[in-house]
PDB file of C-alpha atoms in Angstrom:
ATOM      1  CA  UNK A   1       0.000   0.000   0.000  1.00 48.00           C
ATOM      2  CA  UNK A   2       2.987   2.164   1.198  1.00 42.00           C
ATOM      3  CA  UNK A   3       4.393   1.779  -2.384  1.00 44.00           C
ATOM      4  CA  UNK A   4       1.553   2.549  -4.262  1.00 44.00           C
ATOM      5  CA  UNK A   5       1.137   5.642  -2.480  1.00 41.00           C
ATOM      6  CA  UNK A   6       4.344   6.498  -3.495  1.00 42.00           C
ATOM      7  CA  UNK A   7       4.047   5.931  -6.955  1.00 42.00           C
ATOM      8  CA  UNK A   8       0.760   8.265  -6.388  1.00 41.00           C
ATOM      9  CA  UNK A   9       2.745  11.066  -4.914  1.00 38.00           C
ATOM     10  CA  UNK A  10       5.255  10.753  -7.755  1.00 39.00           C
ATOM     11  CA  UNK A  11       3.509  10.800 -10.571  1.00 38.00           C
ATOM     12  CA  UNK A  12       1.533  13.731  -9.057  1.00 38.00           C
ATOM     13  CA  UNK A  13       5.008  15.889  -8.695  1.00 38.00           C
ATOM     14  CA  UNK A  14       5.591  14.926 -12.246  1.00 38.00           C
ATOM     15  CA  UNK A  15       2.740  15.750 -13.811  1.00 38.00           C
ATOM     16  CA  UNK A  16       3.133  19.608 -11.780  1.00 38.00           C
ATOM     17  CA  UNK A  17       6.265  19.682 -13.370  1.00 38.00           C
ATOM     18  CA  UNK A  18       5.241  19.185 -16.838  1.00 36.00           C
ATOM     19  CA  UNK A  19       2.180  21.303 -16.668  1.00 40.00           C
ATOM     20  CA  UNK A  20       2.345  24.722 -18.721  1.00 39.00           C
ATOM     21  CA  UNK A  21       3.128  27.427 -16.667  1.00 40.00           C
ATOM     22  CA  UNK A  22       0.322  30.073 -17.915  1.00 37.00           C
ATOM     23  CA  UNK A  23       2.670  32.887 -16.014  1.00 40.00           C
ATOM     24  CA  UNK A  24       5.326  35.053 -18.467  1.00 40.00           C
ATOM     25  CA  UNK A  25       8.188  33.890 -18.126  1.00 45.00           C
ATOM     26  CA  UNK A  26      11.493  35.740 -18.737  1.00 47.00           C
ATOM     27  CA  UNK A  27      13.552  34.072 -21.345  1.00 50.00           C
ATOM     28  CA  UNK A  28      17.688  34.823 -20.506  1.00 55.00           C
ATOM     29  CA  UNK A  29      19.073  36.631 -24.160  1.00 58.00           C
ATOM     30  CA  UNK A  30      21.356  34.664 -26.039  1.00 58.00           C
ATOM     31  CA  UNK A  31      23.900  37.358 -26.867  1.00 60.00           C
ATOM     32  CA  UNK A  32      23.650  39.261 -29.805  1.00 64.00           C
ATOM     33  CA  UNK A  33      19.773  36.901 -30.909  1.00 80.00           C
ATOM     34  CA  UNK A  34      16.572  38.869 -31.161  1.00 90.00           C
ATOM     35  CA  UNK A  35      14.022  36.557 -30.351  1.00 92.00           C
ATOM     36  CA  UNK A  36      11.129  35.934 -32.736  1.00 93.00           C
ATOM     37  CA  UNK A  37       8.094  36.424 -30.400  1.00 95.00           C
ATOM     38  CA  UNK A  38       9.574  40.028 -29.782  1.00 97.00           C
ATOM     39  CA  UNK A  39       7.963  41.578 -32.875  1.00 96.00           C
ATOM     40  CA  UNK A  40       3.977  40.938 -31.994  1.00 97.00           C
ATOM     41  CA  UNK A  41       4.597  41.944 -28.608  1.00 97.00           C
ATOM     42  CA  UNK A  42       6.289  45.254 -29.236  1.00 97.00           C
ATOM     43  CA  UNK A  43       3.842  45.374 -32.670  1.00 97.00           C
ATOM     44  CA  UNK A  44       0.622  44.959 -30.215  1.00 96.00           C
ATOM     45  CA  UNK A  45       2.023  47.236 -27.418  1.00 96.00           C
ATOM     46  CA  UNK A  46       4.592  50.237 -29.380  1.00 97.00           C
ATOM     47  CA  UNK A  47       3.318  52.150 -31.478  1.00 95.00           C
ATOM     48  CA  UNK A  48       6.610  53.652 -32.447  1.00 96.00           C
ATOM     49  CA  UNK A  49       7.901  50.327 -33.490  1.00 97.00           C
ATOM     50  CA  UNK A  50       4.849  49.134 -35.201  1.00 96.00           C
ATOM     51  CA  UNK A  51       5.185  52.324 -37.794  1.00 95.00           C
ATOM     52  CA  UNK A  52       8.350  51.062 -38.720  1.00 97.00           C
ATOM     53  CA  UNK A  53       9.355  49.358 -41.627  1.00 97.00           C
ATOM     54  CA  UNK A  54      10.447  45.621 -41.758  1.00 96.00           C
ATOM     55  CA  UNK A  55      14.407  46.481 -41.574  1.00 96.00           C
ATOM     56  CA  UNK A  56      14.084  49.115 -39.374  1.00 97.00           C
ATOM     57  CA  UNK A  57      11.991  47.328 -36.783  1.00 97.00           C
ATOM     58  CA  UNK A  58      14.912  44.619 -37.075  1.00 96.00           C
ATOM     59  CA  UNK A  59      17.316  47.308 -35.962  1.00 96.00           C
ATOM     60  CA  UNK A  60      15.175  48.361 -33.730  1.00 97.00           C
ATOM     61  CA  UNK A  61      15.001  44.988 -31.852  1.00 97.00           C
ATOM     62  CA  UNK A  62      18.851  44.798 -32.462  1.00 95.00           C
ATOM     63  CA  UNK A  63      19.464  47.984 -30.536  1.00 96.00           C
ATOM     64  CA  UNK A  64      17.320  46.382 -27.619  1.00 97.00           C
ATOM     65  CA  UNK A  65      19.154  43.505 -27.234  1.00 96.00           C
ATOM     66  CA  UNK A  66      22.163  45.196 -26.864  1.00 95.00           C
ATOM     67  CA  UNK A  67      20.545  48.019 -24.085  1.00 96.00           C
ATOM     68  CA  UNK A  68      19.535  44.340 -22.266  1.00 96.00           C
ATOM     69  CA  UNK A  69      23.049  42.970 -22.305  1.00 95.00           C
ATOM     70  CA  UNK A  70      24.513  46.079 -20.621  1.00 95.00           C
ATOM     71  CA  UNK A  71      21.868  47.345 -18.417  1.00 96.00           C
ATOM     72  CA  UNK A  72      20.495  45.851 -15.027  1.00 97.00           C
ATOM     73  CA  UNK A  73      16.809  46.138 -14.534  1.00 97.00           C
ATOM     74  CA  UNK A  74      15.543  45.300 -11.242  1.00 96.00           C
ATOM     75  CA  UNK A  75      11.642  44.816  -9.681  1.00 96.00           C
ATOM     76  CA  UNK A  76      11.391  46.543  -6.068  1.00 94.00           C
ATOM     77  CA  UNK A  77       8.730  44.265  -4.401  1.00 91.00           C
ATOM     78  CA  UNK A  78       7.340  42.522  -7.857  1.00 93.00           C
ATOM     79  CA  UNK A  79       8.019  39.978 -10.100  1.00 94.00           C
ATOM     80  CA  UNK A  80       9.796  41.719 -13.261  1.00 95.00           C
ATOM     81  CA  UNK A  81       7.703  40.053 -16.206  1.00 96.00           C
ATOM     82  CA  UNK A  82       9.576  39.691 -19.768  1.00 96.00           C
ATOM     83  CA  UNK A  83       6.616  42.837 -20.954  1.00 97.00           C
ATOM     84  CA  UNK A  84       7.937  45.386 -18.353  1.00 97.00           C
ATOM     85  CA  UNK A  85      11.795  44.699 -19.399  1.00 97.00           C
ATOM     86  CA  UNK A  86      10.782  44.566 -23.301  1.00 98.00           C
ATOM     87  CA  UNK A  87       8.841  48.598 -22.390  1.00 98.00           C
ATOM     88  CA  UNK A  88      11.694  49.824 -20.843  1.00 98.00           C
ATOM     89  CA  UNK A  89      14.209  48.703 -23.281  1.00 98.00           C
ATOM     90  CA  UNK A  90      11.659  50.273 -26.372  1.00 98.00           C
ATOM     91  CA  UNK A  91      11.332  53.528 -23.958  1.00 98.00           C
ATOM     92  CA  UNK A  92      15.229  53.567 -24.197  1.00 97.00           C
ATOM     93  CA  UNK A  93      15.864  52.889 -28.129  1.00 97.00           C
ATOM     94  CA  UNK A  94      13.348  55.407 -29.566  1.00 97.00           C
ATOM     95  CA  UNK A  95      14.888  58.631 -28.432  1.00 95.00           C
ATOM     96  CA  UNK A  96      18.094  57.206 -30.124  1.00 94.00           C
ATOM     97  CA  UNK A  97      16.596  54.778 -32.812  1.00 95.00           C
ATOM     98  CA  UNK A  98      18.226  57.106 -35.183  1.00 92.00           C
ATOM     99  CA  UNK A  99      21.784  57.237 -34.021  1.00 89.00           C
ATOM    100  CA  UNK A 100      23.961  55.009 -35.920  1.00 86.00           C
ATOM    101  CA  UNK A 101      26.016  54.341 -32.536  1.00 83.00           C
ATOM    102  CA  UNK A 102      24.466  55.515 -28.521  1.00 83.00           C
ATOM    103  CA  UNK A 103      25.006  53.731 -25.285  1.00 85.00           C
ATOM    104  CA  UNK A 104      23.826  55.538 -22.337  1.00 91.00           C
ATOM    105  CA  UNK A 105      27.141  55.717 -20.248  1.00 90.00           C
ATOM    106  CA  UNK A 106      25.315  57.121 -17.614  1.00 90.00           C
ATOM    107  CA  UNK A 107      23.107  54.475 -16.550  1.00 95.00           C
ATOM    108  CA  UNK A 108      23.861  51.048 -15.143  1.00 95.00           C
ATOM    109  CA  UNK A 109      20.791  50.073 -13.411  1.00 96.00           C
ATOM    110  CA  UNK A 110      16.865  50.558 -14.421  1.00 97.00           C
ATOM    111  CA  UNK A 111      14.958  50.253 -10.752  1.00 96.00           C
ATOM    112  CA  UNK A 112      11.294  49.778 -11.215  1.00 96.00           C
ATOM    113  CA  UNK A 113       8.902  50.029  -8.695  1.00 95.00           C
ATOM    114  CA  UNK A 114       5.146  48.510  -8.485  1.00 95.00           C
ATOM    115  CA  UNK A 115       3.423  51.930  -8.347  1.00 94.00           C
ATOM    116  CA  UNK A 116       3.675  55.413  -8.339  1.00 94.00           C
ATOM    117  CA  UNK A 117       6.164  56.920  -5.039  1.00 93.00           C
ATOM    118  CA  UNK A 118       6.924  60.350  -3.891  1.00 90.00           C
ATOM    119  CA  UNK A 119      10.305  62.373  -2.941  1.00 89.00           C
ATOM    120  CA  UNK A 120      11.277  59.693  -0.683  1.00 87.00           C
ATOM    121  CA  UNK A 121      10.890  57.196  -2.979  1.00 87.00           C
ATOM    122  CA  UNK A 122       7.911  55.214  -0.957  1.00 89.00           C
ATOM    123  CA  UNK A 123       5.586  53.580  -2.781  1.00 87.00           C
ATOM    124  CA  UNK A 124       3.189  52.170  -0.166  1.00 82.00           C
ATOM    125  CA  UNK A 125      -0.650  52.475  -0.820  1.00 79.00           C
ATOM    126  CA  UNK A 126      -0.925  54.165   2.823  1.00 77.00           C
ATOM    127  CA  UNK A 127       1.853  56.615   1.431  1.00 81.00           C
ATOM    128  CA  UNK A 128       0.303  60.492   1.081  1.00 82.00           C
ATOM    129  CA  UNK A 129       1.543  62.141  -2.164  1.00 80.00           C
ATOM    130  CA  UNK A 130       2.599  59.208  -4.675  1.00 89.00           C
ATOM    131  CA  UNK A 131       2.633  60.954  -7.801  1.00 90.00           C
ATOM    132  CA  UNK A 132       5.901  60.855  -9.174  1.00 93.00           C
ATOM    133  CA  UNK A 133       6.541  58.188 -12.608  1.00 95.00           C
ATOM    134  CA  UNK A 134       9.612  58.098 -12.767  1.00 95.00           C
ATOM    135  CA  UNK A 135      13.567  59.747 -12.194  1.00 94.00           C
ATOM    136  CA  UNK A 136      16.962  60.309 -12.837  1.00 93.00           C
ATOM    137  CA  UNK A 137      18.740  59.357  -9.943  1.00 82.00           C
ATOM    138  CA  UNK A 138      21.138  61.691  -8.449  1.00 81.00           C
ATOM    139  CA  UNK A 139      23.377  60.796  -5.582  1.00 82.00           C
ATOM    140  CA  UNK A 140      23.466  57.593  -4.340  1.00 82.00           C
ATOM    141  CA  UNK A 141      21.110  56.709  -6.591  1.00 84.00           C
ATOM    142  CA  UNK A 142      23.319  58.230  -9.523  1.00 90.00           C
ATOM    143  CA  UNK A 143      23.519  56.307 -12.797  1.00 91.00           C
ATOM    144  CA  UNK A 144      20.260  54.590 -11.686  1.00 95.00           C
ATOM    145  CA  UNK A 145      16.946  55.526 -13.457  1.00 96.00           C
ATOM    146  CA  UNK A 146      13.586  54.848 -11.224  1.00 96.00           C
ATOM    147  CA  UNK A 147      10.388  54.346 -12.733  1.00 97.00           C
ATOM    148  CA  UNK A 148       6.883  53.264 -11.390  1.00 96.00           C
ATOM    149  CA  UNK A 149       5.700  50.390 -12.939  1.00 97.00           C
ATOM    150  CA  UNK A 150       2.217  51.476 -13.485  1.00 96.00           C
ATOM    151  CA  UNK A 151       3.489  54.897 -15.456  1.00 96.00           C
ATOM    152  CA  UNK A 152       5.881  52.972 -17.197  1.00 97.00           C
ATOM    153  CA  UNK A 153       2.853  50.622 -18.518  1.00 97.00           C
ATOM    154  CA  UNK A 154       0.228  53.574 -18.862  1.00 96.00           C
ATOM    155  CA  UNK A 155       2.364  55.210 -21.275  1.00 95.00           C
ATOM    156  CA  UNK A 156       2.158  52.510 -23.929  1.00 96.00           C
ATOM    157  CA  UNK A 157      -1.246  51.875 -23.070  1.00 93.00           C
ATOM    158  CA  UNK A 158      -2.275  54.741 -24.160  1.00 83.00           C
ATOM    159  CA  UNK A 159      -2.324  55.536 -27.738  1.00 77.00           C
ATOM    160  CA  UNK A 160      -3.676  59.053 -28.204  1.00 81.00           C
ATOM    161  CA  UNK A 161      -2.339  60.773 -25.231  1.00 88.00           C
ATOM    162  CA  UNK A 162       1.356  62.694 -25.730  1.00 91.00           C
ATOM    163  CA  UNK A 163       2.821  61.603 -22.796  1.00 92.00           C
ATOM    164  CA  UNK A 164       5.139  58.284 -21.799  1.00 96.00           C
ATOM    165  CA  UNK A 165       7.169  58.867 -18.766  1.00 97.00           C
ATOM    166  CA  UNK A 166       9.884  56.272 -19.337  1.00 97.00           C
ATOM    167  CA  UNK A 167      10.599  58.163 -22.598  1.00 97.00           C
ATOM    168  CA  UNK A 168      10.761  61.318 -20.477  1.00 97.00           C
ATOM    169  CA  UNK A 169      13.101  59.826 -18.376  1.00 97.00           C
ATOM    170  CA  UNK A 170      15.555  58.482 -20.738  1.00 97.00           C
ATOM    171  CA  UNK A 171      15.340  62.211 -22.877  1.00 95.00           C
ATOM    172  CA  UNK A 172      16.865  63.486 -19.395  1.00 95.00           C
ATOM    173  CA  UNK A 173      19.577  61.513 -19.456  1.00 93.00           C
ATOM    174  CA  UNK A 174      20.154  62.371 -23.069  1.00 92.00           C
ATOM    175  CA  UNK A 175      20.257  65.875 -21.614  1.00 91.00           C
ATOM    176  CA  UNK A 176      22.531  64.197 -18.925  1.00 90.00           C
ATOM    177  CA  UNK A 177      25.316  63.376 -21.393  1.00 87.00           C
ATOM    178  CA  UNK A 178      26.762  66.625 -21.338  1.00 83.00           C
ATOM    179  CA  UNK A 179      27.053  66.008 -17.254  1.00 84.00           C
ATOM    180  CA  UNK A 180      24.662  68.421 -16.855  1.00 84.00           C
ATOM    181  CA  UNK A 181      20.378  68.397 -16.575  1.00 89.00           C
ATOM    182  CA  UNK A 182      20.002  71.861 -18.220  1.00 89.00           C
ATOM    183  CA  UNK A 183      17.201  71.226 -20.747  1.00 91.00           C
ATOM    184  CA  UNK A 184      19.803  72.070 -23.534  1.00 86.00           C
ATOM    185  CA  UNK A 185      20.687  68.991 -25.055  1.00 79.00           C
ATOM    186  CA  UNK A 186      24.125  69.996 -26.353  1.00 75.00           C
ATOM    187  CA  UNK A 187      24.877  66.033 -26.843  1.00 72.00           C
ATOM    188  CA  UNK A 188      21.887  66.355 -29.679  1.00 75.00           C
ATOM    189  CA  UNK A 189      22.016  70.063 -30.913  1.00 77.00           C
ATOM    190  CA  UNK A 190      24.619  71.556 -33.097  1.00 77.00           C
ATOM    191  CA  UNK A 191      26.286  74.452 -31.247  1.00 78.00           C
ATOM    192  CA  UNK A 192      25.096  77.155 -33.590  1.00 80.00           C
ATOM    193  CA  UNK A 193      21.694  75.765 -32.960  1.00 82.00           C
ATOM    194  CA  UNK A 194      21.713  76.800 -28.850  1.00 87.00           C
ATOM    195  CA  UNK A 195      20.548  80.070 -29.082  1.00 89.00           C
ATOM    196  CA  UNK A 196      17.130  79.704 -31.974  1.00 90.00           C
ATOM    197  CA  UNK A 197      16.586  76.749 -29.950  1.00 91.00           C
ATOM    198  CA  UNK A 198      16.226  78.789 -26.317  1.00 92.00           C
ATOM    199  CA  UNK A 199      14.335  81.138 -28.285  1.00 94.00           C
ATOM    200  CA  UNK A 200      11.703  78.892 -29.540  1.00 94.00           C
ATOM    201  CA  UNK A 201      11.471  76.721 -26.378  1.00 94.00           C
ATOM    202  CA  UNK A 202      10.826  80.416 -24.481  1.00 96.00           C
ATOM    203  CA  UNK A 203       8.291  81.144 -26.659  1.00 96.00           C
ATOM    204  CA  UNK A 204       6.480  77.838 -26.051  1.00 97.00           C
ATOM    205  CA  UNK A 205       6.733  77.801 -22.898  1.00 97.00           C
ATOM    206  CA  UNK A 206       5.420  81.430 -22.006  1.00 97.00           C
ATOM    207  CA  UNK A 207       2.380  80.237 -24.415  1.00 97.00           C
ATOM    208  CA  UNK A 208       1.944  76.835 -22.207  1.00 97.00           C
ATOM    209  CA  UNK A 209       2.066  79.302 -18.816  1.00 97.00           C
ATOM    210  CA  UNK A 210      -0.488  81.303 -20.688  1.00 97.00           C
ATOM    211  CA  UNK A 211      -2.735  78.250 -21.316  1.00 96.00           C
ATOM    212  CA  UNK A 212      -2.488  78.584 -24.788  1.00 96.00           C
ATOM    213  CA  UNK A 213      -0.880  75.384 -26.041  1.00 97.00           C
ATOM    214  CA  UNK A 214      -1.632  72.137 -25.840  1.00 96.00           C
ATOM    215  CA  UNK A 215       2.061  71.277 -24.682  1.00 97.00           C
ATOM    216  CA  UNK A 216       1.527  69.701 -20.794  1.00 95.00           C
ATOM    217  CA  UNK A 217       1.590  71.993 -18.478  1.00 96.00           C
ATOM    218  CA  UNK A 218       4.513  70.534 -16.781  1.00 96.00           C
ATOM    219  CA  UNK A 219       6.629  71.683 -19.473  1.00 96.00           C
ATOM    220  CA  UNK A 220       6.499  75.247 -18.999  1.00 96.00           C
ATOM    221  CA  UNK A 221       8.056  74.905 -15.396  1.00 96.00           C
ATOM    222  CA  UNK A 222      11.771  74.758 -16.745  1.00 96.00           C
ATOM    223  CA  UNK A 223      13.965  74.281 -19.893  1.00 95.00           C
ATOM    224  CA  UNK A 224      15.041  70.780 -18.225  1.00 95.00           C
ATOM    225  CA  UNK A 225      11.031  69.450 -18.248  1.00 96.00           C
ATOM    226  CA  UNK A 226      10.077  71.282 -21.551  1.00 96.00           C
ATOM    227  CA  UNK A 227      12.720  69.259 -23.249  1.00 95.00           C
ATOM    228  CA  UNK A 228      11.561  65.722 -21.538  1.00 96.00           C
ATOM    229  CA  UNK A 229       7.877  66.692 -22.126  1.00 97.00           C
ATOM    230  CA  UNK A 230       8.085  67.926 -25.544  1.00 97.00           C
ATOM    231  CA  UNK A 231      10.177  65.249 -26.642  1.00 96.00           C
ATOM    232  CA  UNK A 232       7.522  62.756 -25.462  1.00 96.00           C
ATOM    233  CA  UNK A 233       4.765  64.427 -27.429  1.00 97.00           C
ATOM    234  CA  UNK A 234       7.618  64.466 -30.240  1.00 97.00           C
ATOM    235  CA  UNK A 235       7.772  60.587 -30.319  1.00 96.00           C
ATOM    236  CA  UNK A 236       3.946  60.064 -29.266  1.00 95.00           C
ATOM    237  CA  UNK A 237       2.172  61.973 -31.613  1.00 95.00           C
ATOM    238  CA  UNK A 238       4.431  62.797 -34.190  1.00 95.00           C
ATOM    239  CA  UNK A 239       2.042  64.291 -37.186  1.00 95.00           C
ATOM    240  CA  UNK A 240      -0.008  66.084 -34.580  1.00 96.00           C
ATOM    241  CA  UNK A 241       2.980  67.994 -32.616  1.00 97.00           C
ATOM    242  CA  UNK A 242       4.048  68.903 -36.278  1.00 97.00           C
ATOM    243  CA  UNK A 243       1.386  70.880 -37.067  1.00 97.00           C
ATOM    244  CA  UNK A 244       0.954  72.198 -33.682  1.00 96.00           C
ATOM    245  CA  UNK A 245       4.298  73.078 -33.531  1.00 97.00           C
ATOM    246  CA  UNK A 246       6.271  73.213 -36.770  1.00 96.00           C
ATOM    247  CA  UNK A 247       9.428  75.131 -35.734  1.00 95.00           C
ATOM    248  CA  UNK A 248       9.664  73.331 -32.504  1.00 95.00           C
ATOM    249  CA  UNK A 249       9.168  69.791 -34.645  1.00 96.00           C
ATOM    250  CA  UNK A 250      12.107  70.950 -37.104  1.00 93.00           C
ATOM    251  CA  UNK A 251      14.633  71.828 -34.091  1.00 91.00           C
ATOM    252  CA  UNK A 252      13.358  68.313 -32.210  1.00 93.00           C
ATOM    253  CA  UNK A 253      13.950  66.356 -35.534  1.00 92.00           C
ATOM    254  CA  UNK A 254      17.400  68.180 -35.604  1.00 88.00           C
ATOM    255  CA  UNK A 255      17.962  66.650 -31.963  1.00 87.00           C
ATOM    256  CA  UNK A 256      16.798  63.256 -32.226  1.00 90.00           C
ATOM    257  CA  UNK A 257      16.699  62.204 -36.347  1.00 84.00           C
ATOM    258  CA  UNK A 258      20.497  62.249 -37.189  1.00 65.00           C
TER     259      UNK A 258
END
């Protein structure tokens, strides 16, 4: 009796084992391999990468591989599913899809929390004032980017809005590359450029403090989140920001389409 309860108990284990695991797993990259169920899930949740052509998106894929191999992204108090890795690696490639060469030497480590947090970085449902997406850590926290989970996902979600806060994130480090947050992105923008560009961003920005643009209004509090915001709506809604904004769209393209 003893042994066929065993035998029970056994085949029981195995047949747990062998079941199909229904949860997303997170496949470990073969270096340098794209693999092939990337394109329908960036196709059904990037928009950006769905407009692209067949090469491009192929490149595209490429250039997330590599942002995988050399960053570490890490879940605070979550299990990090292959989606969230595969959004924050797209969030990273399109403000650079169209540099022949980028690595962001200032970053080493993507930490990504479950939900919105505030200054202190708390993210606990009992915590008061949890709005912040997503930041550019400073500090201890420097070459680290922080993003909320929930922001990260809302901003692909989304189709028609202008915003994506892990693309407004990485655009600040862009900004970063010159060692200094300053909303000028001299990495990007030809030296000659500096001045039209401060002139134009100015004049946005006094009409977003004068409620009349449809630019967020978090981008008229400084040249550092003009840049970040803009550049989201740049990349979100393309055809819309350039008729909204044509000579802002042709000093952004001049920035981010080499």
């Amino acid at each position: 009796m003893l042994y066929f309860i065993t035998i029970i108990i056994l085949l029981i284990i195995l047949y747990m084992s062998l079941k199909p695991n229904k949860k997303e797993k997170i496949i470990p990259l073969e270096k340098g391999v794209i693999p092939t169920h990337w394109h329908q899930r960036l196709a059904d949740n990037v928009l950006f990468y769905k407009k692209l052509t067949h090469k491009e998106q192929k490149l595209f894929c490429a250039k997330m591989v590599y942002f995988l191999e050399v960053t570490n992204i890490e879940a605070i108090h979550f299990k990090l599913e292959e989606l969230d890795k595969l959004l924050i690696a797209a969030s990273a490639v399109i403000p650079v899809f169209r540099f022949p060469t980028w690595h962001y030497a200032n970053l080493y480590t993507v930490l990504i929390y479950p939900d919105y947090f505030d200054e202190d970085l708390q993210f606990s449902s009992k915590t008061e004032g949890r709005n912040i997406g997503g930041l550019v850590g400073t500090g201890r926290f420097e070459n680290q980017m922080i993003l909320s989970r929930k922001a990260l996902h809302l901003g692909f979600q989304n189709k028609t809005d202008k915003g994506n806060t892990a693309i407004h994130e990485f655009i600040h480090l862009l900004d970063k590359a010159d060692g200094v947050i300053d909303g000028i992105p001299a990495a990007l923008l030809d030296k000659q450029f500096t001045i039209p560009y401060l002139q134009i961003i100015h004049k946005e920005m006094e009409a977003i403090n004068n409620d009349k643009s449809d630019i967020r209004n978090y981008g008229g509090t400084s040249e550092i989140e003009f840049l970040a915001v803009a550049g989201e709506y740049f990349f979100e809604r393309p055809k819309l920001f350039k008729r909204k904004h044509p000579e802002l769209y042709t000093m952004l393209e001049a920035c981010f389409v080499k």
